[in-house]
Coordinates of C-alpha atoms and ligand atoms in Angstrom, one line a residue:
M35 CA 15.7 -15.2 16.4
E36 CA 17.3 -11.8 17.0
D37 CA 15.4 -11.5 20.2
T38 CA 16.9 -14.9 21.3
V39 CA 20.4 -13.5 20.7
Q40 CA 19.6 -10.3 22.3
A41 CA 18.3 -12.2 25.4
A42 CA 21.5 -14.2 25.4
I43 CA 23.5 -11.1 25.5
T44 CA 21.5 -9.6 28.4
R45 CA 21.8 -12.8 30.3
A46 CA 25.6 -12.8 29.9
L47 CA 25.9 -9.2 31.2
P48 CA 22.9 -8.4 33.3
E49 CA 24.2 -4.9 34.0
L50 CA 23.5 -4.3 30.3
A51 CA 19.7 -4.8 30.8
G52 CA 18.0 -1.6 29.6
A53 CA 20.6 -0.8 27.2
D54 CA 19.8 -1.5 23.7
P55 CA 22.6 -3.5 22.0
V56 CA 22.0 -4.0 18.2
V57 CA 21.8 -7.4 16.7
R58 CA 21.8 -7.9 13.0
R59 CA 22.0 -10.6 10.4
S60 CA 25.5 -11.0 9.2
E61 CA 27.5 -12.6 6.4
H62 CA 30.1 -13.8 8.9
A63 CA 27.8 -15.7 11.2
D64 CA 24.1 -16.0 11.8
F65 CA 24.0 -12.8 13.8
Q66 CA 26.4 -9.9 14.6
S67 CA 26.1 -7.6 17.7
N68 CA 27.7 -4.3 18.2
A69 CA 26.9 -4.4 21.9
A70 CA 30.5 -4.2 23.1
L71 CA 31.1 -1.2 20.8
A72 CA 28.1 0.7 21.8
L73 CA 28.6 0.0 25.5
A74 CA 32.3 0.5 25.9
K75 CA 32.1 4.2 26.2
P76 CA 29.5 4.4 29.0
A77 CA 31.3 1.5 30.7
R78 CA 34.6 3.3 30.4
R79 CA 36.3 0.1 28.9
R80 CA 38.1 -0.6 25.7
P81 CA 35.7 -2.1 23.1
A82 CA 38.0 -5.1 22.4
D83 CA 38.2 -5.9 26.1
L84 CA 34.5 -5.6 26.6
A85 CA 33.9 -7.8 23.6
S86 CA 36.2 -10.5 24.9
A87 CA 34.6 -10.4 28.3
L88 CA 31.2 -10.6 26.7
A89 CA 32.3 -13.4 24.5
A90 CA 33.6 -15.4 27.5
A91 CA 30.4 -14.9 29.4
L92 CA 28.4 -15.9 26.4
Q93 CA 30.4 -19.2 26.1
D94 CA 28.6 -20.4 29.2
Q95 CA 25.4 -20.5 27.1
V96 CA 27.0 -22.9 24.6
P97 CA 25.6 -25.5 23.6
A98 CA 22.1 -25.0 24.9
A99 CA 21.3 -21.5 23.6
L100 CA 24.3 -20.7 21.3
A101 CA 26.6 -22.6 19.1
G102 CA 29.5 -20.3 18.7
V103 CA 30.7 -16.8 19.7
S104 CA 33.7 -15.1 18.5
V105 CA 35.2 -11.5 18.4
S106 CA 35.8 -9.8 15.1
G107 CA 37.2 -6.5 14.0
P108 CA 37.3 -3.8 16.7
G109 CA 34.8 -5.5 19.0
F110 CA 31.9 -7.0 17.0
L111 CA 30.5 -10.3 18.3
N112 CA 29.8 -13.0 15.8
I113 CA 27.2 -15.3 17.1
T114 CA 26.0 -18.5 15.6
L115 CA 23.0 -20.4 16.8
P116 CA 22.7 -24.2 17.3
D117 CA 21.0 -26.0 14.5
A118 CA 18.3 -27.3 16.8
V119 CA 17.4 -23.8 17.7
L120 CA 16.9 -22.9 14.1
W121 CA 14.9 -26.0 13.3
R122 CA 12.6 -25.3 16.3
Q123 CA 12.1 -21.8 15.0
V124 CA 10.8 -23.2 11.7
A125 CA 8.6 -25.7 13.6
G126 CA 7.1 -22.9 15.7
R127 CA 6.2 -20.8 12.6
L128 CA 4.7 -23.9 11.0
A129 CA 2.5 -24.5 14.0
G130 CA 0.5 -21.2 13.9
P131 CA -1.2 -19.2 11.2
R132 CA 0.7 -16.0 11.7
L133 CA 4.1 -17.4 10.6
G134 CA 5.8 -15.8 13.7
V135 CA 4.5 -12.3 13.1
G136 CA 3.3 -10.3 16.2
T137 CA 0.7 -7.5 16.5
P138 CA 2.8 -4.5 17.3
H139 CA 0.1 -2.2 16.0
A140 CA -2.7 -3.6 18.2
G141 CA -4.9 -0.9 19.8
Q142 CA -4.1 1.6 17.0
R143 CA -7.0 3.1 15.1
T144 CA -5.5 3.7 11.8
L145 CA -7.4 5.6 9.1
I146 CA -6.3 5.2 5.5
D147 CA -7.5 7.6 2.9
Y148 CA -6.9 6.1 -0.5
S149 CA -8.1 5.8 -4.1
A150 CA -10.5 8.7 -4.1
P151 CA -11.5 8.9 -7.8
N152 CA -13.8 11.7 -9.0
I153 CA -17.5 10.9 -9.8
A154 CA -18.6 11.0 -13.4
K155 CA -15.0 10.7 -14.5
E156 CA -13.1 7.6 -15.6
M157 CA -10.4 6.2 -13.3
H158 CA -7.1 6.9 -14.9
V159 CA -3.5 6.0 -14.5
G160 CA -3.2 8.7 -11.8
H161 CA -5.5 6.6 -9.5
L162 CA -3.3 3.4 -9.8
R163 CA -0.7 4.1 -7.2
T164 CA -3.0 5.5 -4.5
T165 CA -5.3 2.5 -4.9
I166 CA -2.7 -0.1 -4.9
I167 CA -0.4 1.4 -2.2
G168 CA -3.2 2.4 0.1
D169 CA -4.7 -1.1 -0.2
C170 CA -1.3 -2.7 0.5
L171 CA -0.8 -0.5 3.7
A172 CA -4.3 -1.3 4.9
R173 CA -3.5 -5.1 4.7
V174 CA -0.1 -4.8 6.3
L175 CA -1.2 -2.6 9.1
G176 CA -4.3 -4.7 9.7
F177 CA -2.1 -7.8 9.8
L178 CA 0.1 -6.1 12.3
G179 CA -3.0 -5.7 14.6
A180 CA -4.1 -2.1 13.8
E181 CA -7.8 -1.4 13.6
V182 CA -7.9 -0.1 10.0
I183 CA -10.6 2.4 8.8
R184 CA -10.6 2.7 5.1
Q185 CA -11.9 5.9 3.6
N186 CA -12.6 6.6 0.0
H187 CA -12.7 10.4 -0.3
L188 CA -14.6 10.5 -3.6
G189 CA -14.7 13.7 -5.5
D190 CA -18.5 13.8 -5.6
W191 CA -19.2 17.6 -5.1
G192 CA -18.7 20.8 -6.9
T193 CA -20.1 23.2 -9.5
Q194 CA -19.3 20.8 -12.3
F195 CA -22.3 18.7 -11.3
G196 CA -24.7 21.6 -11.9
M197 CA -23.6 21.8 -15.5
L198 CA -23.8 18.0 -16.0
I199 CA -27.2 17.6 -14.4
Q200 CA -28.5 20.5 -16.5
Y201 CA -27.1 19.0 -19.6
L202 CA -28.6 15.6 -18.9
D203 CA -32.0 17.2 -18.3
E204 CA -31.9 18.9 -21.6
H205 CA -30.7 15.8 -23.4
P206 CA -33.0 13.1 -22.1
D207 CA -31.9 10.6 -24.8
S208 CA -28.3 10.4 -23.6
A209 CA -27.5 6.9 -22.5
W210 CA -25.2 6.6 -19.5
H211 CA -27.1 4.2 -17.2
H212 CA -25.4 0.8 -17.0
D213 CA -28.5 -1.0 -18.2
Q214 CA -28.6 1.3 -21.2
L215 CA -25.0 0.7 -22.3
A216 CA -23.5 -2.1 -24.4
A217 CA -21.3 -4.6 -22.5
G218 CA -17.8 -3.3 -22.1
T219 CA -18.9 0.4 -22.0
S220 CA -18.6 1.9 -18.6
T221 CA -21.0 4.3 -17.1
V222 CA -18.2 6.7 -16.2
S223 CA -16.9 6.7 -19.8
A224 CA -20.3 7.7 -21.0
L225 CA -20.7 10.3 -18.2
D226 CA -17.1 11.6 -19.0
A227 CA -18.2 12.2 -22.6
L228 CA -21.4 13.9 -21.6
Y229 CA -19.5 16.0 -19.1
R230 CA -17.3 17.3 -22.0
A231 CA -20.3 18.0 -24.1
A232 CA -21.8 20.0 -21.2
R233 CA -18.6 21.9 -20.8
A234 CA -18.5 22.8 -24.5
A235 CA -22.2 24.0 -24.3
F236 CA -21.3 25.9 -21.2
D237 CA -18.6 27.8 -22.9
A238 CA -20.5 28.3 -26.2
D239 CA -24.0 29.2 -24.9
P240 CA -24.4 31.9 -22.3
A241 CA -28.0 30.9 -21.7
F242 CA -27.0 27.4 -21.0
A243 CA -24.3 28.6 -18.6
D244 CA -26.9 30.6 -16.7
R245 CA -29.2 27.6 -16.5
S246 CA -26.2 25.5 -15.3
R247 CA -25.4 28.1 -12.6
A248 CA -28.9 28.0 -11.4
R249 CA -28.7 24.2 -11.2
V250 CA -25.7 24.5 -8.9
V251 CA -27.7 26.6 -6.6
A252 CA -30.6 24.1 -6.7
L253 CA -28.2 21.2 -6.0
Q254 CA -26.7 23.0 -3.0
A255 CA -30.1 24.0 -1.7
G256 CA -31.1 20.4 -1.8
D257 CA -33.8 20.6 -4.5
P258 CA -35.2 17.1 -4.6
P259 CA -35.3 16.4 -8.4
T260 CA -31.7 17.8 -8.9
V261 CA -30.4 15.8 -5.9
A262 CA -32.0 12.7 -7.2
V263 CA -30.1 12.9 -10.5
W264 CA -26.9 13.7 -8.6
R265 CA -27.4 10.6 -6.4
D266 CA -28.0 8.5 -9.5
I267 CA -24.8 9.8 -11.1
V268 CA -22.8 9.0 -7.9
A269 CA -24.3 5.5 -7.6
E270 CA -23.6 4.7 -11.3
S271 CA -20.0 5.9 -11.0
E272 CA -19.4 3.9 -7.9
L273 CA -20.6 0.8 -9.8
A274 CA -18.0 1.5 -12.4
F275 CA -15.2 2.0 -9.9
R276 CA -16.3 -1.2 -8.2
E277 CA -15.6 -3.1 -11.4
I278 CA -12.0 -1.8 -11.2
Y279 CA -11.7 -2.5 -7.5
D280 CA -12.9 -6.1 -8.1
R281 CA -10.4 -6.6 -10.8
L282 CA -7.6 -5.2 -8.7
G283 CA -8.7 -7.2 -5.6
V284 CA -8.8 -3.9 -3.7
Q285 CA -10.6 -4.3 -0.5
L286 CA -12.6 -0.9 -0.5
T287 CA -16.3 -1.4 0.0
P288 CA -19.3 1.0 -0.6
E289 CA -19.3 1.5 3.3
D290 CA -15.8 3.0 3.0
S291 CA -17.0 5.8 0.7
A292 CA -17.2 9.2 2.5
G293 CA -17.0 11.7 -0.4
E294 CA -16.5 15.4 -0.4
S295 CA -20.3 15.8 -0.3
F296 CA -20.4 14.1 3.1
Y297 CA -18.5 17.0 4.7
N298 CA -20.6 19.7 2.9
P299 CA -23.0 20.3 5.9
L300 CA -20.0 20.8 8.1
L301 CA -18.3 23.5 6.2
P302 CA -20.1 26.7 7.6
G303 CA -19.2 25.5 11.1
I304 CA -15.6 25.0 10.1
V305 CA -15.4 28.5 8.7
E306 CA -17.0 30.0 11.8
E307 CA -14.7 28.1 14.1
L308 CA -11.6 29.2 12.3
T309 CA -12.7 32.7 11.9
D310 CA -13.6 33.0 15.6
A311 CA -10.2 31.6 16.6
G312 CA -8.6 34.2 14.3
I313 CA -7.0 31.5 12.2
A314 CA -8.9 32.3 9.1
V315 CA -8.6 36.0 8.0
A316 CA -10.3 38.1 5.4
S317 CA -8.2 38.6 2.3
D318 CA -9.4 40.3 -0.9
G319 CA -13.0 39.3 -0.2
A320 CA -12.1 35.7 0.6
L321 CA -11.3 34.0 3.8
C322 CA -7.9 32.4 4.1
V323 CA -5.4 30.7 6.4
F324 CA -1.9 32.0 5.9
F325 CA 1.4 30.3 6.9
D326 CA 4.7 32.3 7.5
D327 CA 6.8 29.5 6.0
I328 CA 4.7 28.4 3.0
A329 CA 5.3 30.4 -0.1
G330 CA 4.8 29.5 -3.8
P331 CA 7.6 29.5 -6.5
D332 CA 7.2 33.3 -6.9
G333 CA 7.8 33.9 -3.2
S334 CA 4.3 35.1 -2.4
L335 CA 2.5 33.4 0.5
V336 CA 0.2 30.5 -0.4
P337 CA -2.8 30.4 1.7
L338 CA -5.5 27.7 2.4
M339 CA -8.7 29.0 0.9
V340 CA -11.4 28.6 3.5
R341 CA -14.2 30.5 1.6
K342 CA -13.9 31.8 -1.9
R343 CA -14.9 35.4 -2.9
D344 CA -18.1 34.1 -4.3
G345 CA -18.9 32.6 -0.9
G346 CA -18.3 28.9 -2.2
Y347 CA -16.2 26.3 -0.5
G348 CA -13.6 24.1 -2.2
Y349 CA -11.1 21.2 -1.7
D350 CA -9.2 23.1 1.1
T351 CA -12.3 23.7 3.3
T352 CA -13.4 20.1 2.7
D353 CA -10.1 18.7 3.9
L354 CA -10.2 20.8 7.0
A355 CA -13.7 19.4 7.8
T356 CA -12.4 15.9 7.0
I357 CA -9.4 16.0 9.3
R358 CA -11.5 17.3 12.1
Y359 CA -14.1 14.6 11.6
R360 CA -11.5 11.9 11.5
I361 CA -10.0 12.9 14.8
R362 CA -13.0 14.0 16.6
D363 CA -15.7 11.6 15.4
L364 CA -13.8 8.6 14.1
K365 CA -11.3 8.9 16.9
A366 CA -8.3 7.9 14.7
D367 CA -4.9 7.6 16.3
R368 CA -3.0 7.7 13.1
I369 CA -4.2 9.1 9.7
L370 CA -2.5 8.3 6.5
Y371 CA -3.3 10.2 3.3
V372 CA -2.1 8.1 0.3
V373 CA -2.0 10.9 -2.3
D374 CA 0.2 12.1 -5.1
A375 CA 3.3 13.9 -4.0
R376 CA 2.2 16.9 -5.9
Q377 CA -0.3 17.6 -3.1
A378 CA 2.4 17.9 -0.5
L379 CA 1.9 21.5 0.1
H380 CA -1.8 21.2 0.4
F381 CA -1.4 18.5 3.2
R382 CA 1.2 20.5 5.0
M383 CA -1.2 23.5 5.2
V384 CA -4.1 21.3 6.3
F385 CA -2.1 19.6 9.1
T386 CA -0.7 22.9 10.3
A387 CA -4.2 24.5 10.3
A388 CA -5.6 21.5 12.2
R389 CA -2.8 21.9 14.8
R390 CA -3.5 25.6 15.1
A391 CA -7.2 24.9 15.7
A392 CA -6.2 22.3 18.3
W393 CA -8.1 19.5 16.5
L394 CA -4.8 17.8 15.9
G395 CA -2.8 17.2 19.1
D396 CA 0.5 15.2 19.7
D397 CA -1.5 12.1 20.4
V398 CA -2.6 11.8 16.8
Q399 CA -0.1 11.0 14.1
V400 CA -1.0 12.3 10.6
E401 CA 1.1 11.6 7.5
H402 CA 0.9 12.4 3.8
V403 CA 2.0 9.1 2.3
A404 CA 3.3 10.7 -1.0
F405 CA 4.1 8.8 -4.1
G406 CA 5.7 9.6 -7.4
T407 CA 4.3 9.6 -10.9
V408 CA 3.8 6.8 -13.4
L409 CA 5.7 7.7 -16.5
G410 CA 5.3 6.7 -20.2
P411 CA 8.0 5.2 -22.3
D412 CA 9.2 8.7 -23.1
G413 CA 10.0 9.4 -19.5
R414 CA 7.1 11.9 -19.2
P415 CA 3.8 11.4 -17.3
F416 CA 2.0 8.6 -19.0
K417 CA -0.4 9.7 -21.7
T418 CA -2.0 8.0 -24.7
R419 CA -0.5 8.7 -28.2
S420 CA -3.1 11.3 -28.8
G421 CA -2.0 13.0 -25.6
E422 CA -5.1 11.9 -23.3
T423 CA -4.9 10.5 -19.9
V424 CA -4.6 6.7 -19.9
K425 CA -7.7 5.0 -18.6
L426 CA -7.0 2.5 -15.8
M427 CA -9.2 -0.2 -17.4
D428 CA -7.2 0.0 -20.6
L429 CA -4.0 -0.3 -18.8
L430 CA -5.1 -3.3 -17.0
N431 CA -6.2 -5.0 -20.1
A432 CA -3.0 -4.4 -21.8
A433 CA -1.1 -6.0 -18.9
V434 CA -3.5 -9.0 -18.9
D435 CA -3.1 -9.5 -22.7
R436 CA 0.7 -9.5 -22.5
A437 CA 0.5 -11.9 -19.5
R438 CA -1.7 -14.2 -21.6
A439 CA 0.9 -14.4 -24.2
V440 CA 3.7 -15.0 -21.8
V441 CA 1.8 -17.7 -19.9
A442 CA 0.6 -19.4 -23.0
D443 CA 4.1 -19.6 -24.2
K444 CA 5.3 -21.2 -21.1
A445 CA 2.4 -23.6 -20.4
T446 CA 1.0 -25.0 -23.6
D447 CA -1.3 -27.5 -22.0
L448 CA -3.8 -25.0 -20.6
G449 CA -7.4 -24.9 -21.5
D450 CA -8.9 -21.5 -22.6
E451 CA -10.7 -20.9 -19.4
E452 CA -7.7 -21.7 -17.2
L453 CA -5.5 -19.6 -19.3
D454 CA -7.9 -16.6 -18.9
R455 CA -7.9 -17.0 -15.2
I456 CA -4.2 -17.3 -14.9
A457 CA -3.6 -14.5 -17.3
E458 CA -5.8 -12.3 -15.2
Q459 CA -4.0 -13.1 -11.9
A460 CA -0.5 -12.8 -13.6
G461 CA -1.4 -9.6 -15.4
I462 CA -3.0 -7.8 -12.5
G463 CA -0.4 -9.1 -10.2
S464 CA 2.4 -7.8 -12.3
V465 CA 0.9 -4.3 -12.6
K466 CA 0.5 -4.2 -8.8
Y467 CA 4.0 -5.6 -8.0
A468 CA 5.7 -3.3 -10.5
D469 CA 4.1 -0.3 -8.7
L470 CA 4.7 -1.6 -5.2
S471 CA 8.3 -2.7 -5.7
T472 CA 9.3 0.8 -6.8
S473 CA 10.4 3.0 -3.9
R474 CA 7.3 4.8 -3.1
T475 CA 8.4 8.5 -3.6
K476 CA 10.2 7.8 -7.0
D477 CA 8.6 8.0 -10.4
Y478 CA 8.6 4.8 -12.5
M479 CA 8.1 4.0 -16.1
F480 CA 5.1 1.8 -17.0
D481 CA 6.7 -1.0 -19.1
V482 CA 4.3 -3.8 -19.6
D483 CA 6.9 -6.2 -21.2
R484 CA 9.2 -5.9 -18.2
M485 CA 6.4 -6.2 -15.8
V486 CA 5.0 -9.6 -17.0
S487 CA 8.5 -11.2 -17.5
F488 CA 9.3 -14.4 -15.6
A489 CA 12.7 -13.2 -15.0
G490 CA 13.8 -10.6 -12.6
N491 CA 12.1 -8.8 -9.7
T492 CA 8.5 -9.2 -10.9
G493 CA 5.2 -10.3 -9.7
V494 CA 5.1 -13.2 -12.1
Y495 CA 8.5 -14.4 -10.9
L496 CA 7.2 -14.6 -7.3
Q497 CA 3.9 -16.2 -8.3
Y498 CA 5.8 -18.7 -10.3
A499 CA 8.3 -19.4 -7.5
H500 CA 5.2 -20.1 -5.2
T501 CA 3.7 -22.5 -7.7
R502 CA 7.0 -24.5 -8.0
I503 CA 7.0 -25.0 -4.3
C504 CA 3.3 -26.0 -4.3
S505 CA 4.1 -28.6 -7.0
I506 CA 6.9 -30.1 -4.9
L507 CA 4.6 -30.3 -1.8
R508 CA 1.8 -31.9 -4.0
K509 CA 4.2 -34.7 -4.9
A510 CA 4.9 -35.6 -1.2
P511 CA 2.5 -37.4 1.2
A512 CA 1.1 -34.9 3.6
D513 CA 2.6 -36.8 6.7
A514 CA 6.0 -36.5 5.2
V515 CA 6.4 -33.0 6.3
E516 CA 7.8 -33.7 9.6
L517 CA 10.5 -31.8 11.4
D518 CA 13.4 -33.4 13.3
P519 CA 15.4 -30.7 15.1
A520 CA 18.3 -33.2 15.6
V521 CA 19.3 -33.2 11.9
S522 CA 22.2 -30.9 11.2
L523 CA 21.7 -28.0 8.8
H524 CA 23.2 -27.7 5.3
P525 CA 24.5 -24.2 4.7
A526 CA 21.8 -23.7 2.1
E527 CA 19.1 -24.8 4.5
R528 CA 20.6 -22.4 7.1
A529 CA 20.5 -19.5 4.7
L530 CA 16.8 -20.3 4.0
V531 CA 15.9 -20.6 7.6
L532 CA 17.5 -17.2 8.4
A533 CA 15.7 -15.6 5.4
L534 CA 12.4 -17.0 6.6
D535 CA 13.1 -15.6 10.0
G536 CA 13.2 -12.1 8.5
F537 CA 9.6 -11.9 7.7
A538 CA 8.3 -10.4 10.9
D539 CA 11.0 -7.7 11.0
T540 CA 10.3 -6.8 7.3
L541 CA 6.6 -6.2 8.0
T542 CA 7.4 -4.2 11.1
E543 CA 9.6 -2.0 8.8
V544 CA 6.8 -1.6 6.3
G545 CA 4.5 -0.6 9.1
R546 CA 7.0 2.0 10.3
T547 CA 8.1 3.4 7.0
L548 CA 4.9 2.7 5.0
E549 CA 7.1 1.5 2.2
P550 CA 5.8 -1.6 0.5
H551 CA 8.9 -2.0 -1.7
R552 CA 10.7 -3.5 1.5
L553 CA 8.2 -6.3 1.5
C554 CA 8.7 -6.9 -2.3
G555 CA 12.5 -6.9 -1.9
Y556 CA 12.2 -9.4 0.9
L557 CA 10.0 -11.8 -1.0
F558 CA 12.3 -11.6 -4.0
T559 CA 15.3 -12.4 -1.9
L560 CA 13.4 -15.3 -0.1
A561 CA 12.5 -16.8 -3.5
K562 CA 16.0 -16.6 -4.7
T563 CA 17.3 -18.1 -1.4
F564 CA 14.8 -20.9 -2.0
T565 CA 16.1 -21.6 -5.5
D566 CA 19.7 -21.8 -4.1
F567 CA 18.5 -24.2 -1.4
Y568 CA 16.5 -26.2 -4.0
E569 CA 19.6 -26.6 -6.2
A570 CA 21.9 -27.6 -3.3
C571 CA 19.5 -29.8 -1.3
P572 CA 17.3 -32.5 -3.1
V573 CA 13.9 -32.6 -1.4
L574 CA 11.8 -35.4 -2.7
T575 CA 14.9 -37.5 -3.3
A576 CA 16.7 -36.6 -0.1
E577 CA 19.3 -39.0 1.3
N578 CA 16.9 -40.2 4.1
S579 CA 13.5 -39.5 5.4
A580 CA 14.6 -37.2 8.2
A581 CA 16.3 -34.9 5.7
R582 CA 13.3 -35.1 3.4
G583 CA 10.8 -34.3 6.2
N584 CA 13.0 -31.3 7.2
R585 CA 13.3 -30.0 3.7
L586 CA 9.6 -30.5 3.1
A587 CA 8.9 -28.4 6.3
L588 CA 11.1 -25.7 4.8
C589 CA 9.3 -25.8 1.4
S590 CA 6.0 -25.7 3.3
L591 CA 7.0 -22.6 5.4
T592 CA 8.5 -20.8 2.3
A593 CA 5.3 -21.4 0.4
Q594 CA 3.2 -20.1 3.2
T595 CA 5.5 -17.1 3.7
L596 CA 5.4 -16.2 -0.1
R597 CA 1.6 -16.6 -0.1
Q598 CA 1.1 -14.5 3.0
G599 CA 3.5 -11.9 1.6
L600 CA 1.8 -11.7 -1.8
N601 CA -1.5 -11.6 0.0
L602 CA -0.3 -8.5 2.0
L603 CA 0.7 -6.9 -1.3
G604 CA -2.8 -7.7 -2.6
I605 CA -1.5 -10.1 -5.2
A606 CA -3.0 -13.6 -6.0
A607 CA -0.8 -16.6 -5.4
P608 CA -2.3 -19.2 -7.6
E609 CA -1.3 -23.0 -7.1
R610 CA -0.2 -23.2 -10.7
L611 CA 0.9 -20.9 -13.5
Ligands
LIG857 N1 -10.0 13.3 -5.4 C1 -8.7 13.8 -5.2 C2 -8.0 13.7 -6.5 O1 -8.3 13.1 -7.5 C3 -7.9 13.1 -4.1 C4 -8.4 13.2 -2.7 C5 -7.4 12.7 -1.8 N2 -7.9 12.8 -0.4 C6 -8.0 14.0 0.4 N3 -8.5 13.8 1.6 N4 -7.8 15.2 -0.2 O2 -6.9 14.4 -6.6

């Protein structure tokens, strides 16, 4: 609708075409424009005079395009749209599946690096945000038309695998395969324990340490039996990650996995290219890339480590190979790294090095989509009581258990099976919503009780708002949803129409800022606006069938918008709770 107002202004003063007057939602009218204020200076006129002239010119468009125009303050234009225009907007959205949202990102190949857990280790609370935020951004940007490439940069390579494989070899009775384990025990938790045992043996027994080092060399040289065990470990770990992804409803698939090992064959070439270009230089036996402006807390320059003194490659070299591959081979236009804020320096160095190497030009946009830390009740990074990292599976179970109690309290007529299903949807949804609704770069406290509450800005509140509208719609005959644009709008209906109209702009903003909390905030306001509407305007018992048809149309569009919005957040929208 903002475009409608914008067009009316340009029609009124054609010499303004090309200038970009701002139109916003307003408390004083449907919309407010600062066109006169912005254009007074270049036009060498007083803002108030220009505003009156503009208002007079806009009067010509009443009543077809506009309902009212007035000047307020130093030269703002308050603009109200005719009721029929607003109703027709609702009808237009109801007619198509996209709810009025365009595809501004069409033609953009957008690569999103997210989740990236480490093989043979359990996913923990530290993987929650990257997984949830990354998945939400993939959904939103995809809906806005981008061609999304999801990439799971698994930590599947490194010297620790030599140690683990050697240990497994020497302890053939260790159970870690999913078919050897009791239900409810995951492969990665078994591997995690075996890895710890291997580490202890490595530290305690020099002979085992030597055999482990030899195993690393064998793995890197592609020794078939060693590689076979490594592959098995990777496959089993991925199976365990998949359980979490399925539970979270995360859209990553096995095809999206391109772990660190994938780039391993490219590393010598990367080093050679950077050395030949003089970008990587020898330093104390290692090869490094230095940056004039990047220093650590003690003031000494922090480099990217391209090759270690022992000749090995690490995380830095892999990320250099990765960025080149993503630009050159995958031909990404935009690359998003959804990774903890604590890696900001690493990515700044990787991006700068890629620019120097001319892999990364101005035609490609790279961004570190940083996020804050999940804190425990004590305000410190979330740990278990015994000081260990919190397993993601345990955290999800805790939320689902709390949700089951809350839902059972509210809906006592549910059978066990239905209660389980709803508790799962509400519990998982509440964890995701709590995360996404926090401004991305801030830390937040993991508080299960607050998360699963039916009151306040929570996932459960939104899911519940959606089910309430579904239940209204279920009680009306399908053909009763019929829109008559000639009916005049009640103020509460008007507020709801204008709120619904904000969906597309909200998504555009999320696509620009990569901040899902904007979508959460929008949906929460929409749900509250609906509640106000429903209190003021009876729907099923409306005064006549025209009013009822229009209100049902508003119910239907609100339900669809909430459903689509929740879907873009990756949250289920069940029909009943
Ligand atoms: N596996 C890494 C970690 O757990 C995250 C990888 C992020 N992606 C990247 N391209 N570096 O910290």
